[in-house]
């Protein structure tokens, strides 16, 4: 059967999606972005990936977050996105913010990893070919590379923008001292850093405790949070233990021994708060990140259209009482032992 031509929903900007200005830039980002880290690779069906991407855009998600090695296998998430860009999204390209990254291992040999000019330039060229794009909206340095001079990495980012291969630059998972060097270097060359991407959720608050979140705001840089549900811990999936087929059961990023009776007790208490708010635990966890403007956007993952629609329910209630925040902090007072890899 031939798939019908895609026509985006005419009400995609009339729903609950809200947009936030990214730092001091002119760019607005949706409060919820879709990440293609998992579930969009060549081990997944193209039909399901297409359905999720269509659903996301139809509901106001205009930002799609990728990286060179997302899949699995490496590069295949970008290839999936490229196929859907060509078949569905091309007429809507100017309504989208498409991001990619480089920094981690991508191909064999000494030039397929890190922060060197050779690697970053080659990786972005490959990403553009896979995604059928002339440019990306945001290109991230995916990690800080202590073995490459910062000036080399940062000047490469400047040159990428000046060559028209990316409109904006971001950094991800850089430590605070290196981030400040990056902010100063890029601003001095009129290619200011647009956004910092960091791991942040109710359990893992290291980005907040280290001062990186505040530092970004002080420098006019936006912030987007990945792993907002702590690899699925902050959902209802583990309220009754470790179900078959869950991420913890596979032991890749979340080990079964982390789902302890003590953790389940905390999740049950958090779930009680969510129910009082008229939300699922996952929805409340996303709302918690979006409760103020220090977080420009959260990057959600999804394995199905239904899961994606459920996550978008976080936008229905972004307000927390002080009592709710205090109760959440009390429940999660000993968080560090529950941080996944």
Short mmCIF file of C-alpha atoms in Angstrom, two decimals:
data_model
loop_
_atom_site.label_atom_id
_atom_site.label_comp_id
_atom_site.label_asym_id
_atom_site.label_seq_id
_atom_site.Cartn_x
_atom_site.Cartn_y
_atom_site.Cartn_z
CA UNK A 1 0.00 0.00 0.00
CA UNK A 2 1.34 3.45 -0.93
CA UNK A 3 1.53 5.89 1.95
CA UNK A 4 -0.63 8.99 1.38
CA UNK A 5 1.12 12.32 0.99
CA UNK A 6 1.69 14.05 4.32
CA UNK A 7 -0.12 17.30 4.99
CA UNK A 8 0.71 18.88 8.33
CA UNK A 9 -2.17 19.64 10.65
CA UNK A 10 -3.59 23.09 10.10
CA UNK A 11 -3.99 23.46 13.87
CA UNK A 12 -0.37 22.61 14.77
CA UNK A 13 0.16 26.05 16.31
CA UNK A 14 -3.27 26.31 17.92
CA UNK A 15 -2.82 23.70 20.64
CA UNK A 16 -1.03 23.67 23.99
CA UNK A 17 2.51 23.99 22.67
CA UNK A 18 4.28 26.99 24.10
CA UNK A 19 7.44 28.60 22.75
CA UNK A 20 10.29 30.15 24.72
CA UNK A 21 12.96 32.57 23.56
CA UNK A 22 16.35 30.88 23.55
CA UNK A 23 18.66 32.96 25.71
CA UNK A 24 19.15 36.44 24.28
CA UNK A 25 18.65 35.30 20.69
CA UNK A 26 15.70 35.88 18.42
CA UNK A 27 15.00 32.16 18.16
CA UNK A 28 11.92 30.66 19.82
CA UNK A 29 12.02 26.97 20.72
CA UNK A 30 9.08 24.75 21.63
CA UNK A 31 9.02 23.90 25.32
CA UNK A 32 9.04 20.24 24.23
CA UNK A 33 11.45 18.95 21.58
CA UNK A 34 11.69 15.43 20.16
CA UNK A 35 14.97 13.56 20.49
CA UNK A 36 15.93 10.76 18.11
CA UNK A 37 18.55 9.12 20.34
CA UNK A 38 16.64 5.81 20.49
CA UNK A 39 13.78 4.27 18.50
CA UNK A 40 14.55 5.94 15.16
CA UNK A 41 17.46 3.81 13.98
CA UNK A 42 17.63 1.11 11.34
CA UNK A 43 16.64 -1.50 13.92
CA UNK A 44 13.25 0.23 14.18
CA UNK A 45 10.47 0.30 11.61
CA UNK A 46 10.42 3.31 9.33
CA UNK A 47 6.62 3.41 9.58
CA UNK A 48 6.66 3.90 13.36
CA UNK A 49 9.39 6.54 13.12
CA UNK A 50 7.38 8.35 10.46
CA UNK A 51 4.21 8.24 12.53
CA UNK A 52 5.97 9.68 15.59
CA UNK A 53 7.64 12.48 13.63
CA UNK A 54 4.37 13.39 11.92
CA UNK A 55 2.54 13.36 15.26
CA UNK A 56 5.20 15.53 16.86
CA UNK A 57 5.04 18.20 14.17
CA UNK A 58 1.25 18.09 14.04
CA UNK A 59 1.25 18.91 17.77
CA UNK A 60 3.59 21.88 17.59
CA UNK A 61 6.96 20.21 18.15
CA UNK A 62 9.19 22.07 15.74
CA UNK A 63 12.60 21.09 17.16
CA UNK A 64 14.13 17.71 16.32
CA UNK A 65 17.31 16.75 18.16
CA UNK A 66 19.81 14.37 16.55
CA UNK A 67 23.50 13.47 16.65
CA UNK A 68 25.85 11.75 14.24
CA UNK A 69 25.88 8.45 16.15
CA UNK A 70 22.21 8.21 17.12
CA UNK A 71 20.55 4.99 16.07
CA UNK A 72 21.34 2.26 16.50
CA UNK A 73 23.29 1.78 14.26
CA UNK A 74 25.45 4.91 14.11
CA UNK A 75 24.09 7.42 11.62
CA UNK A 76 20.83 5.58 11.07
CA UNK A 77 18.63 8.02 13.02
CA UNK A 78 19.84 10.79 10.73
CA UNK A 79 19.18 8.56 7.72
CA UNK A 80 15.65 7.90 8.98
CA UNK A 81 15.07 11.60 9.48
CA UNK A 82 16.51 12.28 6.03
CA UNK A 83 14.05 9.89 4.40
CA UNK A 84 11.14 11.54 6.15
CA UNK A 85 12.50 15.00 5.38
CA UNK A 86 12.52 14.09 1.69
CA UNK A 87 9.12 12.37 1.63
CA UNK A 88 7.14 14.48 4.14
CA UNK A 89 8.85 17.44 5.75
CA UNK A 90 10.54 19.25 2.87
CA UNK A 91 7.70 21.78 2.39
CA UNK A 92 7.92 22.59 6.12
CA UNK A 93 11.71 22.88 6.45
CA UNK A 94 11.58 26.57 7.37
CA UNK A 95 9.17 25.81 10.21
CA UNK A 96 11.66 23.45 11.86
CA UNK A 97 14.73 23.66 14.06
CA UNK A 98 16.88 20.64 13.24
CA UNK A 99 19.94 19.97 15.35
CA UNK A 100 22.84 17.55 15.24
CA UNK A 101 26.05 16.99 17.16
CA UNK A 102 29.53 15.52 16.96
CA UNK A 103 32.00 14.62 19.67
CA UNK A 104 31.69 10.93 20.46
CA UNK A 105 32.90 7.94 18.47
CA UNK A 106 31.42 7.72 15.00
CA UNK A 107 33.86 5.87 12.74
CA UNK A 108 37.05 3.90 13.15
CA UNK A 109 40.52 5.40 13.28
CA UNK A 110 41.98 8.52 14.88
CA UNK A 111 39.68 11.00 13.08
CA UNK A 112 36.28 9.64 14.09
CA UNK A 113 36.03 11.03 17.63
CA UNK A 114 36.75 14.11 19.71
CA UNK A 115 36.82 17.82 19.04
CA UNK A 116 39.36 18.26 16.24
CA UNK A 117 38.62 20.43 13.24
CA UNK A 118 38.97 17.43 10.91
CA UNK A 119 36.44 15.36 12.81
CA UNK A 120 33.85 18.09 13.36
CA UNK A 121 33.90 19.30 9.76
CA UNK A 122 33.76 15.79 8.28
CA UNK A 123 31.03 14.68 10.69
CA UNK A 124 28.77 17.60 9.89
CA UNK A 125 29.19 17.08 6.15
CA UNK A 126 28.17 13.45 6.60
CA UNK A 127 25.19 14.42 8.78
CA UNK A 128 23.91 16.87 6.18
CA UNK A 129 24.08 14.20 3.47
CA UNK A 130 22.24 11.68 5.64
CA UNK A 131 19.48 14.14 6.50
CA UNK A 132 19.10 15.57 2.98
CA UNK A 133 19.79 19.06 4.30
CA UNK A 134 21.87 22.01 3.16
CA UNK A 135 22.32 23.22 6.75
CA UNK A 136 21.27 22.46 10.30
CA UNK A 137 19.77 25.07 12.57
CA UNK A 138 21.95 24.18 15.57
CA UNK A 139 25.24 22.29 15.56
CA UNK A 140 26.51 21.13 18.95
CA UNK A 141 29.89 20.17 20.22
CA UNK A 142 28.59 17.00 21.84
CA UNK A 143 31.24 16.89 24.55
CA UNK A 144 34.29 18.68 25.88
CA UNK A 145 37.49 17.12 24.51
CA UNK A 146 40.43 17.70 26.87
CA UNK A 147 42.87 16.39 24.27
CA UNK A 148 42.05 19.05 21.67
CA UNK A 149 42.88 22.72 22.25
CA UNK A 150 39.66 24.57 22.99
CA UNK A 151 40.58 27.23 20.45
CA UNK A 152 40.63 24.61 17.68
CA UNK A 153 37.19 23.25 18.56
CA UNK A 154 35.67 26.69 19.07
CA UNK A 155 37.13 28.22 15.91
CA UNK A 156 35.77 25.26 13.96
CA UNK A 157 32.31 26.03 15.35
CA UNK A 158 32.70 29.66 14.29
CA UNK A 159 33.75 28.61 10.79
CA UNK A 160 30.83 26.18 10.50
CA UNK A 161 28.41 29.07 11.00
CA UNK A 162 30.32 31.40 8.70
CA UNK A 163 30.26 28.77 5.95
CA UNK A 164 26.48 28.47 6.26
CA UNK A 165 26.46 24.85 7.43
CA UNK A 166 24.72 25.78 10.69
CA UNK A 167 22.77 28.83 11.78
CA UNK A 168 23.62 28.57 15.48
CA UNK A 169 26.14 26.87 17.73
CA UNK A 170 25.57 24.97 20.98
CA UNK A 171 27.65 23.01 23.46
CA UNK A 172 26.70 19.90 25.40
CA UNK A 173 28.14 18.40 28.58
CA UNK A 174 31.01 20.91 28.82
CA UNK A 175 32.26 21.64 32.37
CA UNK A 176 31.62 25.09 33.78
CA UNK A 177 35.15 26.49 33.38
CA UNK A 178 35.42 25.37 29.76
CA UNK A 179 31.87 26.60 29.07
CA UNK A 180 32.82 30.11 30.15
CA UNK A 181 35.81 30.05 27.80
CA UNK A 182 33.47 28.94 25.02
CA UNK A 183 30.93 31.66 25.74
CA UNK A 184 33.60 34.36 25.75
CA UNK A 185 35.43 33.06 22.66
CA UNK A 186 32.31 32.68 20.55
CA UNK A 187 30.83 36.03 21.60
CA UNK A 188 34.08 37.81 20.75
CA UNK A 189 33.82 36.45 17.20
CA UNK A 190 30.17 37.43 16.73
CA UNK A 191 28.99 33.81 16.74
CA UNK A 192 27.52 33.67 20.25
CA UNK A 193 26.69 30.31 21.78
CA UNK A 194 22.95 29.86 21.43
CA UNK A 195 22.28 27.00 23.82
CA UNK A 196 23.70 24.53 26.34
CA UNK A 197 22.37 20.97 26.34
CA UNK A 198 22.68 19.08 29.60
CA UNK A 199 21.27 16.13 31.49
CA UNK A 200 18.68 17.38 33.97
CA UNK A 201 15.68 15.91 35.77
CA UNK A 202 14.12 15.69 39.22
CA UNK A 203 16.63 13.04 40.29
CA UNK A 204 19.77 14.26 38.51
CA UNK A 205 20.22 17.94 39.36
CA UNK A 206 23.98 18.15 38.98
CA UNK A 207 23.64 20.71 36.19
CA UNK A 208 21.83 22.96 38.65
CA UNK A 209 24.08 22.24 41.63
CA UNK A 210 27.27 22.86 39.62
CA UNK A 211 26.07 26.32 38.58
CA UNK A 212 26.03 25.48 34.86
CA UNK A 213 22.32 26.27 34.53
CA UNK A 214 22.78 29.68 36.14
CA UNK A 215 25.96 30.31 34.15
CA UNK A 216 24.12 29.76 30.87
CA UNK A 217 21.42 32.26 31.83
CA UNK A 218 24.01 34.82 32.97
CA UNK A 219 25.67 34.59 29.55
CA UNK A 220 22.44 34.91 27.59
CA UNK A 221 22.55 31.25 26.59
CA UNK A 222 19.48 29.02 26.44
CA UNK A 223 19.30 25.60 28.08
CA UNK A 224 17.72 22.37 26.88
CA UNK A 225 17.43 19.28 29.08
CA UNK A 226 18.00 15.72 27.92
CA UNK A 227 17.11 12.55 29.86
CA UNK A 228 14.22 14.42 31.53
CA UNK A 229 12.73 11.13 32.76
CA UNK A 230 16.04 9.63 34.00
CA UNK A 231 16.03 6.79 31.47
CA UNK A 232 12.40 6.00 32.27
CA UNK A 233 12.73 5.88 36.06
CA UNK A 234 10.48 8.94 36.36
CA UNK A 235 7.55 7.23 34.67
CA UNK A 236 5.00 4.75 35.90
CA UNK A 237 6.87 1.88 34.26
CA UNK A 238 8.73 0.76 37.39
CA UNK A 239 6.05 1.24 40.03
CA UNK A 240 5.61 -2.54 40.21
CA UNK A 241 9.20 -3.62 39.61
CA UNK A 242 11.05 -4.27 36.34
CA UNK A 243 8.73 -5.25 33.47
CA UNK A 244 9.94 -7.42 30.61
CA UNK A 245 11.19 -5.36 27.66
CA UNK A 246 11.84 -2.25 29.72
CA UNK A 247 15.15 -0.40 29.54
CA UNK A 248 16.15 -1.69 32.98
CA UNK A 249 15.44 -5.28 31.94
CA UNK A 250 17.94 -4.90 29.08
CA UNK A 251 20.58 -3.43 31.40
CA UNK A 252 22.15 -1.10 28.85
CA UNK A 253 21.66 2.35 30.37
CA UNK A 254 19.68 1.33 33.44
CA UNK A 255 20.47 -1.79 35.46
CA UNK A 256 17.77 -3.94 37.12
CA UNK A 257 19.46 -3.68 40.52
CA UNK A 258 18.78 0.06 40.53
CA UNK A 259 15.03 -0.56 40.79
CA UNK A 260 15.12 -1.19 44.53
CA UNK A 261 12.17 -1.30 46.95
CA UNK A 262 13.39 2.06 48.30
CA UNK A 263 13.25 3.61 44.83
CA UNK A 264 9.81 2.15 44.14
CA UNK A 265 8.58 3.65 47.41
CA UNK A 266 9.82 7.09 46.29
CA UNK A 267 8.21 6.68 42.88
CA UNK A 268 4.89 5.75 44.48
CA UNK A 269 4.99 8.90 46.60
CA UNK A 270 5.84 11.03 43.56
CA UNK A 271 3.04 9.34 41.65
CA UNK A 272 0.61 10.32 44.41
CA UNK A 273 1.58 13.98 43.91
CA UNK A 274 1.15 13.62 40.15
CA UNK A 275 -2.33 12.14 40.58
CA UNK A 276 -3.34 15.06 42.78
CA UNK A 277 -2.18 17.36 39.97
CA UNK A 278 -4.20 15.41 37.38
CA UNK A 279 -1.02 14.14 35.70
CA UNK A 280 0.91 10.96 35.13
CA UNK A 281 4.31 10.72 36.82
CA UNK A 282 6.03 11.26 33.47
CA UNK A 283 3.96 14.36 32.77
CA UNK A 284 4.70 15.84 36.19
CA UNK A 285 8.42 15.12 35.78
CA UNK A 286 8.47 17.07 32.51
CA UNK A 287 6.36 19.87 33.99
CA UNK A 288 8.82 20.14 36.89
CA UNK A 289 11.59 20.98 34.42
CA UNK A 290 9.44 23.54 32.60
CA UNK A 291 8.10 25.27 35.71
CA UNK A 292 10.32 28.29 35.11
CA UNK A 293 12.08 29.86 32.16
CA UNK A 294 15.60 28.71 33.04
CA UNK A 295 14.91 25.62 30.91
CA UNK A 296 14.12 26.66 27.35
CA UNK A 297 13.07 23.20 26.17
CA UNK A 298 13.04 19.56 27.27
CA UNK A 299 14.02 16.79 24.85
CA UNK A 300 11.66 13.86 25.12
CA UNK A 301 12.14 10.42 23.62
CA UNK A 302 9.34 8.24 22.37
CA UNK A 303 8.72 4.70 21.20
CA UNK A 304 5.12 5.20 20.05
CA UNK A 305 2.61 7.84 19.09
CA UNK A 306 0.62 7.17 22.27
CA UNK A 307 3.68 7.72 24.45
CA UNK A 308 4.45 10.93 22.60
CA UNK A 309 0.92 12.25 23.09
CA UNK A 310 1.04 11.36 26.78
CA UNK A 311 4.28 13.29 27.24
CA UNK A 312 2.75 16.36 25.63
CA UNK A 313 0.20 16.35 28.45
CA UNK A 314 2.88 17.98 30.60
CA UNK A 315 1.94 21.28 28.98
CA UNK A 316 -1.50 21.21 30.58
CA UNK A 317 -0.16 22.08 34.03
CA UNK A 318 3.19 23.83 34.46
CA UNK A 319 2.40 25.48 37.78
CA UNK A 320 3.60 24.03 41.10
CA UNK A 321 2.70 25.15 44.58
CA UNK A 322 5.52 25.65 47.06
CA UNK A 323 4.07 22.77 49.07
CA UNK A 324 4.36 20.45 46.07
CA UNK A 325 7.96 21.47 45.40
CA UNK A 326 8.89 20.99 49.04
CA UNK A 327 7.26 17.55 49.10
CA UNK A 328 9.08 16.49 45.93
CA UNK A 329 12.41 17.65 47.35
CA UNK A 330 11.74 15.79 50.59
CA UNK A 331 10.96 12.54 48.74
CA UNK A 332 14.11 12.88 46.63
CA UNK A 333 16.42 14.08 49.40
CA UNK A 334 18.84 11.17 48.73
CA UNK A 335 18.92 11.22 44.95
CA UNK A 336 22.46 10.33 43.96
CA UNK A 337 22.10 6.55 44.35
CA UNK A 338 19.32 6.52 41.75
CA UNK A 339 21.15 8.35 38.93
CA UNK A 340 21.43 6.07 35.91
CA UNK A 341 24.47 5.82 33.66
#
